[in-house]
Short mmCIF file of C-alpha atoms in Angstrom, two decimals:
data_model
loop_
_atom_site.label_atom_id
_atom_site.label_comp_id
_atom_site.label_asym_id
_atom_site.label_seq_id
_atom_site.Cartn_x
_atom_site.Cartn_y
_atom_site.Cartn_z
CA MET B 1 0.00 0.00 0.00
CA GLU B 2 1.33 3.41 -0.87
CA MET B 3 2.09 5.84 1.94
CA GLY B 4 -0.82 8.13 2.55
CA THR B 5 -3.43 5.83 0.99
CA ARG B 6 -6.62 6.11 3.00
CA THR B 7 -8.73 3.10 3.91
CA TYR B 8 -12.50 2.76 4.21
CA GLU B 9 -15.26 0.59 5.63
CA ILE B 10 -18.98 0.71 4.81
CA ARG B 11 -21.65 -0.42 7.26
CA THR B 12 -24.98 -1.09 5.59
CA TYR B 13 -28.46 -1.31 7.11
CA GLY B 14 -31.79 -2.06 5.47
CA CYS B 15 -33.05 -3.26 2.14
CA GLN B 16 -31.55 -4.60 -1.06
CA MET B 17 -31.44 -1.10 -2.53
CA ASN B 18 -29.16 0.00 0.29
CA VAL B 19 -26.91 -3.02 -0.18
CA HIS B 20 -26.56 -2.20 -3.87
CA ASP B 21 -25.98 1.48 -3.06
CA SER B 22 -23.12 0.39 -0.81
CA GLU B 23 -21.53 -1.43 -3.73
CA ARG B 24 -21.61 1.89 -5.56
CA LEU B 25 -20.19 3.76 -2.57
CA SER B 26 -17.32 1.25 -2.50
CA GLY B 27 -16.77 1.80 -6.22
CA LEU B 28 -16.76 5.57 -5.79
CA LEU B 29 -14.25 5.47 -2.95
CA GLU B 30 -11.93 3.05 -4.73
CA ASP B 31 -12.17 5.16 -7.89
CA ALA B 32 -11.06 8.10 -5.74
CA GLY B 33 -8.01 6.20 -4.47
CA TYR B 34 -9.27 4.71 -1.20
CA VAL B 35 -8.69 1.04 -0.40
CA ARG B 36 -10.65 -1.33 1.78
CA ALA B 37 -9.60 -1.53 5.38
CA GLY B 38 -7.96 -4.68 6.64
CA GLU B 39 -7.53 -5.52 10.29
CA SER B 40 -6.65 -1.98 11.37
CA GLU B 41 -9.13 0.80 12.00
CA PRO B 42 -10.31 2.43 8.75
CA ASP B 43 -9.62 6.06 7.98
CA VAL B 44 -13.20 6.50 6.74
CA VAL B 45 -16.34 4.79 8.08
CA VAL B 46 -19.52 5.21 6.03
CA PHE B 47 -22.93 4.36 7.50
CA ASN B 48 -25.50 3.62 4.78
CA THR B 49 -28.71 3.87 6.79
CA CYS B 50 -32.32 2.71 6.74
CA ALA B 51 -35.35 4.67 7.96
CA VAL B 52 -37.85 1.81 7.69
CA ARG B 53 -36.77 -0.50 10.47
CA GLU B 54 -37.85 -0.05 14.04
CA ASN B 55 -35.35 1.90 16.16
CA ALA B 56 -33.23 2.65 13.07
CA ASP B 57 -32.26 6.04 14.49
CA ASN B 58 -31.36 4.65 17.93
CA ARG B 59 -29.17 2.05 16.28
CA LEU B 60 -27.36 4.65 14.19
CA TYR B 61 -26.71 7.06 17.03
CA GLY B 62 -25.66 4.19 19.30
CA ASN B 63 -23.09 3.09 16.73
CA LEU B 64 -21.92 6.65 16.21
CA GLY B 65 -21.47 6.97 19.96
CA HIS B 66 -19.33 3.84 20.12
CA LEU B 67 -17.21 5.15 17.28
CA ARG B 68 -16.48 8.55 18.85
CA PRO B 69 -13.62 7.42 21.14
CA VAL B 70 -12.17 5.42 18.25
CA LYS B 71 -12.12 8.58 16.15
CA ASP B 72 -10.60 10.58 19.01
CA GLY B 73 -7.70 8.12 19.05
CA HIS B 74 -7.32 8.00 15.26
CA PRO B 75 -6.18 11.39 13.91
CA GLY B 76 -7.65 12.15 10.51
CA MET B 77 -10.44 9.58 10.76
CA GLN B 78 -13.71 10.63 9.10
CA ILE B 79 -17.29 9.44 9.59
CA ALA B 80 -19.97 9.78 6.90
CA VAL B 81 -23.70 9.04 7.16
CA GLY B 82 -25.83 8.44 4.08
CA GLY B 83 -28.99 6.59 3.05
CA CYS B 84 -32.64 6.99 3.97
CA LEU B 85 -32.17 8.12 7.58
CA ALA B 86 -29.71 10.77 6.42
CA GLN B 87 -32.21 11.97 3.81
CA LYS B 88 -34.83 12.25 6.57
CA ASP B 89 -32.80 13.69 9.47
CA ARG B 90 -30.42 15.91 7.45
CA ASP B 91 -28.44 18.37 9.59
CA ALA B 92 -30.03 16.95 12.75
CA ILE B 93 -27.39 14.21 12.53
CA VAL B 94 -24.44 16.56 13.08
CA LYS B 95 -26.37 18.32 15.83
CA ARG B 96 -26.82 15.05 17.72
CA ALA B 97 -23.39 13.69 16.73
CA PRO B 98 -21.09 16.66 15.98
CA TRP B 99 -18.14 14.30 15.38
CA VAL B 100 -19.76 13.22 12.09
CA ASP B 101 -17.93 14.74 9.12
CA VAL B 102 -20.27 14.16 6.17
CA VAL B 103 -24.02 13.68 5.71
CA PHE B 104 -25.38 12.86 2.24
CA GLY B 105 -28.74 11.65 1.01
CA THR B 106 -30.26 9.01 -1.25
CA HIS B 107 -30.21 11.29 -4.31
CA ASN B 108 -26.52 12.26 -4.32
CA ILE B 109 -24.44 9.25 -3.30
CA GLY B 110 -21.99 10.20 -6.05
CA SER B 111 -20.98 13.26 -3.99
CA LEU B 112 -19.37 11.25 -1.19
CA PRO B 113 -15.67 11.49 -2.22
CA ALA B 114 -15.91 15.25 -2.85
CA LEU B 115 -17.71 15.83 0.46
CA LEU B 116 -15.07 13.86 2.37
CA GLU B 117 -12.30 15.90 0.77
CA ARG B 118 -14.12 19.20 1.40
CA SER B 119 -14.66 18.28 5.04
CA ARG B 120 -11.00 17.34 5.44
CA VAL B 121 -9.74 20.57 3.87
CA GLN B 122 -12.21 22.89 5.62
CA SER B 123 -12.16 20.98 8.95
CA GLU B 124 -15.92 21.18 9.29
CA ALA B 125 -18.92 18.96 8.69
CA GLN B 126 -20.44 18.88 5.22
CA VAL B 127 -24.19 18.25 4.91
CA GLU B 128 -25.53 17.93 1.36
CA ILE B 129 -29.06 16.64 0.74
CA GLU B 130 -30.66 16.87 -2.69
CA GLU B 131 -34.44 16.82 -3.22
CA SER B 132 -34.29 14.87 -6.48
CA LEU B 133 -31.95 12.41 -8.15
CA VAL B 134 -28.68 13.99 -9.31
CA THR B 135 -27.23 11.01 -11.19
CA PHE B 136 -28.86 7.65 -11.84
CA PRO B 137 -26.88 5.35 -9.50
CA SER B 138 -26.20 2.78 -12.22
CA THR B 139 -23.87 5.22 -13.98
CA LEU B 140 -21.56 5.36 -10.94
CA PRO B 141 -18.50 3.14 -10.36
CA THR B 142 -19.42 -0.12 -8.60
CA ARG B 143 -17.39 -2.52 -6.51
CA ARG B 144 -19.47 -5.75 -6.64
CA GLU B 145 -19.47 -7.87 -3.51
CA SER B 146 -19.92 -11.11 -5.45
CA PRO B 147 -18.18 -12.22 -8.66
CA TYR B 148 -20.94 -14.74 -9.44
CA ALA B 149 -24.22 -12.98 -8.57
CA ALA B 150 -25.17 -9.33 -8.96
CA TRP B 151 -27.87 -6.75 -8.33
CA VAL B 152 -29.05 -4.75 -11.34
CA SER B 153 -31.15 -1.69 -10.59
CA ILE B 154 -33.89 -1.09 -13.19
CA SER B 155 -35.60 1.80 -11.38
CA VAL B 156 -35.34 4.04 -8.34
CA GLY B 157 -38.10 5.64 -6.30
CA CYS B 158 -41.74 4.69 -5.84
CA ASN B 159 -45.10 6.15 -6.89
CA ASN B 160 -47.16 4.34 -4.24
CA THR B 161 -48.63 6.04 -1.18
CA CYS B 162 -48.78 3.23 1.41
CA THR B 163 -49.68 4.84 4.72
CA PHE B 164 -47.05 2.91 6.72
CA CYS B 165 -44.11 3.64 4.41
CA ILE B 166 -41.75 6.59 4.38
CA VAL B 167 -39.62 5.36 1.47
CA PRO B 168 -41.34 7.34 -1.35
CA SER B 169 -40.62 10.61 0.43
CA LEU B 170 -36.96 9.63 0.83
CA ARG B 171 -36.32 7.95 -2.53
CA GLY B 172 -38.59 10.14 -4.65
CA LYS B 173 -40.90 9.32 -7.55
CA GLU B 174 -40.12 6.35 -9.73
CA LYS B 175 -37.50 6.83 -12.42
CA ASP B 176 -36.75 4.02 -14.85
CA ARG B 177 -33.63 3.13 -16.79
CA ARG B 178 -33.83 2.56 -20.52
CA PRO B 179 -33.95 -1.15 -21.42
CA GLY B 180 -30.79 -0.87 -23.51
CA GLU B 181 -28.82 0.43 -20.53
CA ILE B 182 -30.07 -2.41 -18.34
CA LEU B 183 -29.24 -5.06 -20.93
CA ALA B 184 -25.80 -3.56 -21.49
CA GLU B 185 -25.06 -3.81 -17.76
CA VAL B 186 -26.30 -7.41 -17.62
CA GLU B 187 -24.19 -8.37 -20.66
CA ALA B 188 -21.13 -6.73 -19.12
CA LEU B 189 -21.67 -8.60 -15.86
CA VAL B 190 -22.01 -11.93 -17.67
CA GLY B 191 -18.80 -11.11 -19.52
CA GLU B 192 -17.10 -10.77 -16.13
CA GLY B 193 -18.33 -14.21 -15.02
CA VAL B 194 -21.65 -13.44 -13.31
CA LEU B 195 -24.22 -16.27 -13.59
CA GLU B 196 -27.12 -14.74 -11.65
CA VAL B 197 -28.67 -11.28 -11.66
CA THR B 198 -31.46 -9.88 -9.51
CA LEU B 199 -33.43 -7.02 -11.03
CA LEU B 200 -34.05 -4.38 -8.37
CA GLY B 201 -36.72 -1.73 -7.90
CA GLN B 202 -38.75 -0.34 -5.02
CA ASN B 203 -41.75 -1.53 -7.05
CA VAL B 204 -39.94 -3.56 -9.66
CA ASN B 205 -42.92 -4.67 -11.76
CA ALA B 206 -44.16 -1.10 -12.18
CA TYR B 207 -41.21 -0.69 -14.55
CA GLY B 208 -42.23 1.50 -17.46
CA SER B 209 -44.40 3.90 -15.46
CA GLY B 210 -41.36 6.07 -14.76
CA PHE B 211 -41.28 7.06 -18.44
CA GLY B 212 -44.74 8.62 -18.21
CA ALA B 213 -47.23 8.17 -21.04
CA LEU B 214 -46.37 5.31 -23.39
CA ALA B 215 -46.35 7.70 -26.36
CA ALA B 216 -43.50 9.60 -24.73
CA ALA B 217 -41.52 6.49 -23.73
CA PRO B 218 -38.31 5.50 -25.53
CA ASP B 219 -38.75 3.55 -28.76
CA GLU B 220 -37.33 0.40 -27.17
CA VAL B 221 -40.03 0.51 -24.46
CA ARG B 222 -42.78 0.97 -27.01
CA ALA B 223 -41.36 -1.94 -29.02
CA MET B 224 -41.40 -4.34 -26.08
CA THR B 225 -45.01 -3.40 -25.24
CA ALA B 226 -46.29 -3.40 -28.83
CA GLY B 227 -48.25 -6.62 -28.26
CA GLY B 228 -50.11 -5.12 -25.31
CA GLY B 229 -47.87 -6.60 -22.64
CA SER B 230 -46.27 -4.75 -19.76
CA ALA B 231 -42.82 -3.21 -19.97
CA PHE B 232 -41.61 -5.33 -17.08
CA ALA B 233 -42.67 -8.60 -18.74
CA GLY B 234 -40.86 -7.48 -21.90
CA LEU B 235 -37.75 -6.59 -19.92
CA LEU B 236 -37.83 -9.93 -18.10
CA ARG B 237 -37.91 -11.81 -21.40
CA ALA B 238 -35.13 -9.63 -22.86
CA VAL B 239 -32.83 -10.15 -19.87
CA GLY B 240 -33.55 -13.86 -20.06
CA GLN B 241 -32.15 -13.94 -23.59
CA VAL B 242 -28.69 -12.71 -22.56
CA ASP B 243 -26.30 -15.46 -23.58
CA GLY B 244 -24.51 -17.08 -20.66
CA LEU B 245 -26.87 -15.81 -17.96
CA GLU B 246 -28.15 -18.81 -16.01
CA ARG B 247 -30.36 -17.31 -13.31
CA VAL B 248 -32.65 -14.25 -13.31
CA ARG B 249 -34.52 -13.05 -10.23
CA PHE B 250 -36.37 -9.84 -9.33
CA THR B 251 -37.53 -8.06 -6.21
CA SER B 252 -39.84 -6.67 -4.98
CA PRO B 253 -43.05 -6.64 -7.02
CA HIS B 254 -46.38 -5.12 -5.98
CA PRO B 255 -49.58 -7.17 -6.33
CA LYS B 256 -51.41 -4.27 -8.00
CA ASP B 257 -48.97 -4.32 -10.93
CA PHE B 258 -48.57 -8.09 -11.14
CA THR B 259 -50.12 -8.95 -14.49
CA ASP B 260 -50.73 -12.26 -16.25
CA ASP B 261 -48.06 -11.47 -18.83
CA VAL B 262 -45.44 -11.29 -16.07
CA ILE B 263 -46.45 -14.78 -14.95
CA ALA B 264 -46.21 -15.95 -18.56
CA ALA B 265 -42.77 -14.36 -18.92
CA MET B 266 -41.59 -16.14 -15.76
CA ALA B 267 -42.95 -19.50 -16.93
CA GLU B 268 -41.71 -19.23 -20.51
CA THR B 269 -38.21 -17.87 -19.86
CA PRO B 270 -36.06 -20.83 -18.77
CA ASN B 271 -33.50 -18.86 -16.79
CA VAL B 272 -36.08 -16.85 -14.81
CA MET B 273 -36.05 -18.71 -11.51
CA PRO B 274 -39.13 -20.39 -9.96
CA SER B 275 -39.16 -18.04 -6.98
CA LEU B 276 -41.36 -15.05 -6.23
CA HIS B 277 -41.35 -12.56 -3.39
CA MET B 278 -44.87 -11.09 -3.25
CA PRO B 279 -45.59 -8.73 -0.32
CA LEU B 280 -48.96 -9.39 1.34
CA GLN B 281 -48.70 -6.99 4.33
CA SER B 282 -52.15 -8.04 5.63
CA GLY B 283 -54.82 -10.57 4.75
CA SER B 284 -57.62 -8.27 5.89
CA ASP B 285 -59.38 -6.15 3.28
CA ALA B 286 -60.15 -3.52 5.91
CA VAL B 287 -56.50 -3.26 6.96
CA LEU B 288 -55.36 -3.19 3.33
CA ARG B 289 -57.65 -0.21 2.77
CA GLY B 290 -56.13 1.51 5.80
CA MET B 291 -52.68 0.78 4.44
CA ARG B 292 -53.74 2.24 1.08
CA ARG B 293 -52.89 -1.00 -0.66
CA SER B 294 -54.92 -1.28 -3.86
CA TYR B 295 -55.52 -5.06 -3.87
CA ARG B 296 -57.63 -7.29 -1.64
CA GLN B 297 -57.28 -10.80 -0.26
CA GLU B 298 -59.09 -12.42 -3.19
CA ARG B 299 -56.85 -10.67 -5.71
CA PHE B 300 -53.69 -11.68 -3.83
CA LEU B 301 -54.65 -15.34 -3.53
CA GLY B 302 -55.69 -15.29 -7.18
CA ILE B 303 -52.16 -14.24 -8.17
CA ILE B 304 -50.68 -17.04 -6.06
CA ASP B 305 -52.98 -19.60 -7.70
CA LYS B 306 -52.04 -18.40 -11.19
CA VAL B 307 -48.31 -18.52 -10.41
CA ARG B 308 -48.58 -22.05 -9.06
CA ALA B 309 -50.64 -23.16 -12.05
CA ALA B 310 -47.97 -21.84 -14.44
CA ILE B 311 -44.92 -22.68 -12.28
CA PRO B 312 -45.85 -25.61 -9.98
CA ASP B 313 -42.50 -25.72 -8.18
CA ALA B 314 -42.36 -21.99 -7.45
CA ALA B 315 -41.29 -21.02 -3.92
CA ILE B 316 -43.31 -17.96 -2.89
CA THR B 317 -42.23 -15.67 -0.07
CA THR B 318 -43.84 -12.57 1.38
CA ASP B 319 -43.88 -9.62 3.81
CA ILE B 320 -46.47 -9.31 6.59
CA ILE B 321 -47.07 -6.48 9.07
CA VAL B 322 -48.80 -7.34 12.36
CA GLY B 323 -50.64 -4.81 14.51
CA PHE B 324 -51.38 -2.06 11.98
CA PRO B 325 -53.60 0.65 13.58
CA GLY B 326 -57.17 -0.56 13.90
CA GLU B 327 -56.36 -4.22 13.25
CA THR B 328 -58.92 -6.37 15.07
CA ASP B 329 -58.74 -10.01 16.10
CA ALA B 330 -60.91 -10.81 13.08
CA ASP B 331 -58.54 -8.88 10.79
CA PHE B 332 -55.59 -10.81 12.14
CA GLU B 333 -57.39 -14.10 11.61
CA GLU B 334 -57.77 -13.13 7.95
CA THR B 335 -53.99 -12.79 7.75
CA LEU B 336 -53.56 -16.26 9.27
CA HIS B 337 -56.07 -17.58 6.74
CA VAL B 338 -53.99 -16.26 3.84
CA VAL B 339 -50.81 -17.77 5.32
CA ARG B 340 -52.53 -21.17 5.47
CA GLU B 341 -53.91 -20.85 1.95
CA ALA B 342 -50.84 -19.36 0.24
CA ARG B 343 -48.35 -21.83 1.78
CA PHE B 344 -45.47 -19.36 1.72
CA ALA B 345 -42.02 -20.92 1.71
CA SER B 346 -41.00 -18.20 4.17
CA ALA B 347 -42.00 -14.72 5.26
CA PHE B 348 -40.55 -11.46 6.49
CA THR B 349 -42.82 -10.70 9.46
CA PHE B 350 -42.87 -7.30 11.15
CA GLN B 351 -44.51 -5.78 14.17
CA TYR B 352 -46.01 -2.45 13.15
CA SER B 353 -44.23 0.54 14.67
CA LYS B 354 -44.79 4.22 14.02
CA ARG B 355 -42.69 5.96 11.42
CA PRO B 356 -42.76 9.75 11.91
CA GLY B 357 -43.98 11.45 8.77
CA THR B 358 -46.26 8.60 7.65
CA PRO B 359 -50.09 8.85 7.75
CA ALA B 360 -50.32 5.64 9.80
CA ALA B 361 -48.33 7.21 12.64
CA THR B 362 -51.25 9.51 13.51
CA MET B 363 -54.11 7.07 12.86
CA ASP B 364 -56.55 6.13 15.59
CA GLY B 365 -56.48 2.58 16.89
CA GLN B 366 -52.77 2.24 17.73
CA LEU B 367 -52.52 -1.17 19.39
CA PRO B 368 -50.89 -2.01 22.73
CA LYS B 369 -47.46 -3.62 22.46
CA GLU B 370 -48.60 -6.78 24.23
CA VAL B 371 -51.43 -7.32 21.73
CA VAL B 372 -49.08 -6.92 18.77
CA GLN B 373 -46.52 -9.19 20.39
CA GLU B 374 -49.04 -11.98 21.00
CA ARG B 375 -50.28 -11.84 17.41
CA TYR B 376 -46.75 -11.71 16.09
CA GLU B 377 -45.78 -14.86 17.99
CA ARG B 378 -48.84 -16.70 16.67
CA LEU B 379 -47.99 -15.66 13.11
CA VAL B 380 -44.35 -16.72 13.49
CA ALA B 381 -45.40 -20.12 14.86
CA LEU B 382 -47.85 -20.69 11.99
CA GLN B 383 -45.40 -19.58 9.31
CA GLU B 384 -42.65 -21.80 10.72
CA GLU B 385 -45.08 -24.73 10.67
CA VAL B 386 -45.96 -23.97 7.04
CA SER B 387 -42.31 -23.41 6.05
CA TRP B 388 -41.28 -26.71 7.56
CA ALA B 389 -44.12 -28.59 5.86
CA GLU B 390 -43.24 -27.00 2.50
CA ASN B 391 -39.56 -27.82 2.93
CA LYS B 392 -40.37 -31.45 3.79
CA LYS B 393 -41.89 -31.72 0.31
CA GLN B 394 -38.36 -31.26 -1.01
CA LEU B 395 -37.08 -34.50 0.59
CA GLY B 396 -35.61 -36.81 -2.02
CA ARG B 397 -35.59 -34.15 -4.73
CA THR B 398 -32.49 -33.50 -6.80
CA LEU B 399 -31.55 -29.82 -6.82
CA GLU B 400 -28.99 -27.76 -8.66
CA VAL B 401 -27.27 -25.48 -6.15
CA LEU B 402 -25.21 -22.39 -6.91
CA VAL B 403 -22.36 -22.63 -4.40
CA ALA B 404 -22.24 -19.50 -2.27
CA GLU B 405 -19.67 -17.79 -0.10
CA GLY B 406 -20.57 -17.33 3.55
CA GLU B 407 -24.20 -18.57 3.51
CA GLY B 408 -23.81 -21.25 6.19
CA ARG B 409 -22.65 -20.19 9.64
CA LYS B 410 -21.78 -23.74 10.75
CA ASP B 411 -20.29 -24.99 7.50
CA GLY B 412 -16.83 -25.26 9.05
CA GLU B 413 -18.15 -27.36 11.95
CA THR B 414 -20.31 -29.64 9.81
CA ARG B 415 -17.88 -29.88 6.86
CA ARG B 416 -20.69 -28.77 4.59
CA LEU B 417 -20.89 -26.10 1.93
CA SER B 418 -23.94 -23.95 1.24
CA GLY B 419 -25.75 -22.37 -1.66
CA ARG B 420 -29.09 -21.52 -3.20
CA ALA B 421 -31.34 -23.81 -5.21
CA ARG B 422 -33.15 -22.48 -8.26
CA ASP B 423 -36.18 -21.63 -6.10
CA ASN B 424 -33.88 -19.68 -3.74
CA ARG B 425 -34.09 -22.15 -0.86
CA LEU B 426 -30.91 -22.33 1.22
CA VAL B 427 -29.21 -25.74 0.92
CA HIS B 428 -26.37 -27.05 3.10
CA PHE B 429 -24.67 -29.92 1.33
CA ARG B 430 -21.88 -32.40 1.89
CA ALA B 431 -18.64 -31.12 0.42
CA PRO B 432 -17.81 -33.11 -2.72
CA ASP B 433 -14.53 -34.98 -2.99
CA GLU B 434 -13.42 -32.66 -5.76
CA HIS B 435 -12.69 -29.00 -5.09
CA VAL B 436 -15.62 -26.63 -5.68
CA ARG B 437 -15.64 -22.85 -5.55
CA PRO B 438 -18.31 -20.22 -4.91
CA GLY B 439 -19.99 -19.75 -8.28
CA ASP B 440 -19.76 -23.42 -9.28
CA MET B 441 -22.89 -25.57 -9.62
CA VAL B 442 -23.45 -28.76 -7.60
CA THR B 443 -26.31 -31.23 -8.08
CA VAL B 444 -27.41 -32.81 -4.78
CA GLU B 445 -30.24 -34.86 -3.28
CA VAL B 446 -32.17 -33.42 -0.30
CA THR B 447 -31.94 -35.69 2.75
CA TYR B 448 -33.27 -33.45 5.54
CA ALA B 449 -35.58 -30.46 5.83
CA ALA B 450 -35.73 -27.76 8.50
CA PRO B 451 -38.03 -24.70 8.53
CA HIS B 452 -35.34 -22.40 7.14
CA HIS B 453 -33.03 -24.64 5.13
CA LEU B 454 -32.48 -27.97 3.44
CA VAL B 455 -29.64 -30.45 3.95
CA ALA B 456 -28.09 -32.79 1.38
CA ASP B 457 -25.73 -35.21 3.14
CA ARG B 458 -25.26 -37.78 0.39
CA ALA B 459 -22.44 -37.54 -2.12
CA ALA B 460 -23.06 -34.89 -4.78
CA ARG B 461 -24.54 -36.22 -8.01
CA SER B 462 -22.38 -33.91 -10.09
CA VAL B 463 -20.16 -30.83 -9.96
CA ARG B 464 -20.02 -28.27 -12.75
CA ARG B 465 -17.15 -25.81 -12.74
CA THR B 466 -18.25 -22.45 -14.13
CA ARG B 467 -16.96 -19.12 -15.39
CA ALA B 468 -18.33 -17.66 -12.16
CA GLY B 469 -16.15 -20.03 -10.13
CA ASP B 470 -13.20 -19.00 -12.28
CA ALA B 471 -14.01 -15.34 -11.53
CA TRP B 472 -14.18 -16.05 -7.80
CA GLU B 473 -10.87 -17.90 -7.92
CA ALA B 474 -9.24 -15.07 -9.86
CA ARG B 475 -10.36 -12.61 -7.20
CA GLN B 476 -8.79 -14.77 -4.48
CA GLY B 477 -5.60 -14.93 -6.51
CA GLY B 478 -5.21 -11.25 -5.86
CA GLY B 479 -4.99 -11.99 -2.16
CA GLY B 480 -8.72 -11.69 -1.60
CA ALA B 481 -9.93 -8.21 -0.79
CA PRO B 482 -10.96 -7.85 2.84
CA LYS B 483 -14.60 -7.25 3.47
CA GLY B 484 -15.44 -3.57 3.27
CA VAL B 485 -19.24 -3.68 3.44
CA ALA B 486 -20.56 -4.91 6.78
CA LEU B 487 -24.19 -5.86 6.26
CA GLY B 488 -26.28 -4.75 9.25
CA MET B 489 -29.09 -7.11 8.32
CA PRO B 490 -30.82 -10.03 10.06
CA SER B 491 -29.86 -13.63 9.51
CA ILE B 492 -32.08 -16.57 8.75
CA GLY B 493 -33.95 -17.96 11.73
CA ARG B 494 -36.40 -16.94 14.43
CA PRO B 495 -35.84 -13.27 15.28
CA ALA B 496 -36.04 -11.30 18.43
CA PRO B 497 -39.50 -9.83 19.20
CA SER B 498 -38.71 -6.60 17.35
CA ALA B 499 -39.73 -5.97 13.74
CA GLU B 500 -37.19 -8.26 12.13
CA PRO B 501 -37.82 -10.93 9.50
CA VAL B 502 -38.54 -14.57 10.25
CA ALA B 503 -37.50 -17.34 7.87
CA ALA B 504 -36.20 -14.58 5.67
CA PRO B 505 -35.39 -15.61 2.12
CA SER B 506 -32.23 -14.37 0.55
CA ALA B 507 -33.42 -11.88 -1.99
CA GLY B 508 -30.28 -12.17 -4.02
CA PRO B 509 -26.54 -12.42 -3.81
CA SER B 510 -26.11 -10.25 -0.76
CA GLY B 511 -28.63 -11.89 1.53
CA PRO B 512 -31.96 -10.95 2.99
CA GLY B 513 -33.31 -7.45 3.39
CA CYS B 514 -36.35 -5.44 4.27
CA SER B 515 -38.83 -5.04 1.48
CA THR B 516 -41.83 -3.56 3.27
CA CYS B 517 -42.00 -0.74 0.78
CA SER B 518 -43.46 -2.98 -1.93
#
């Protein structure tokens, strides 16, 4: 390392969008000459924050407090705060934590290197929050966390007005990328060895609405919708045609925009995976009206039935909020009914908590904590029962697993490796006799099922070395970059009683995240 080279670390909280933003922040910093921190304290710590999760602000300020004495003992160290909480709290952050050097928002992540330098030169905090998007994030340098699986953002922002969600006010109205730009990024990723991409959007299947009226949309959008289909279905088919791309996923869709042609595109495009994350939020029509969700229980279950008819092996996951203002016992029973009927493979389950600035925060009928807790525990117990029963159906099946890095916490103790099946289920499998790498494909037989994972303890049926495995190996050949993005996200398993996910599915290459804004 050259003398004077500054090191960095990024700590990420929240949803998949934040995780992908952190990849861009890493790219920006490395493009500006920073390198990832190793074992020593970094010169720059960046917090990429979330404003959706319960106690998000307490967690941030607690972490900032712990970091203050570290900074006092590390001359020249800088602390930056970005993301949704920064967009919301703005200069209040430096008032509560005056040792913070930089605050930037969701619309100007590209400003981070310049703000750090300005703060260093001027010896004072720099707060820069934009009200609208400055540069589409996909045009910024990116340091991908995985050489075999990648996020691809197709839109930013959200046009929905859910009463519990603050994201639209922090991320802005939906803006879509042109299809050609998306396809070019996917093709470039495949050229680098990536086998799996996950298309990202706050409301991913509303893609196309960000261009406004169809007559004003780019020619390529009009071409893909010429047959009357949706822009998202057309994009899904187009991405699926990229040569060398083996797995396509997307998250998170909204039931109101989930059309039959999207189901057809999923079923008819071989490399679109048989997995779907479809946020329910509540099974009660009355609660859905209060949430300002534009579908009802019958519509939701109808989508599930159509998906299963077209893709029988699809694993369907969801989001559910318990204890929304005014929710009655009868309303909650409707949610349990949908869980029984839909047979979700797993679910992110949340206890409702107030988010300042949202309509729901001032609604009548705020429920006592003990009532919400009791309902939450009943929902968790039911969903775990359903998840386990659905996973037991996988016993004896032969699955193709994309070998992952760091999925299984006990892999070293059990001498197993881990990865994701096509339907996104987590599989721990017996290590083959031959060497396999993250990014390679292994075909295994399921021998055991738990609520949150599958186990394959017989010898692997086959091992397929891939370009993605080659890419992973090449990265290790460079000494293996130390981790620079610490994901402040929950792991798979039963959570604490706060609003954290249970049986959370990995939504893509970087693990699970909060998707309550869909």
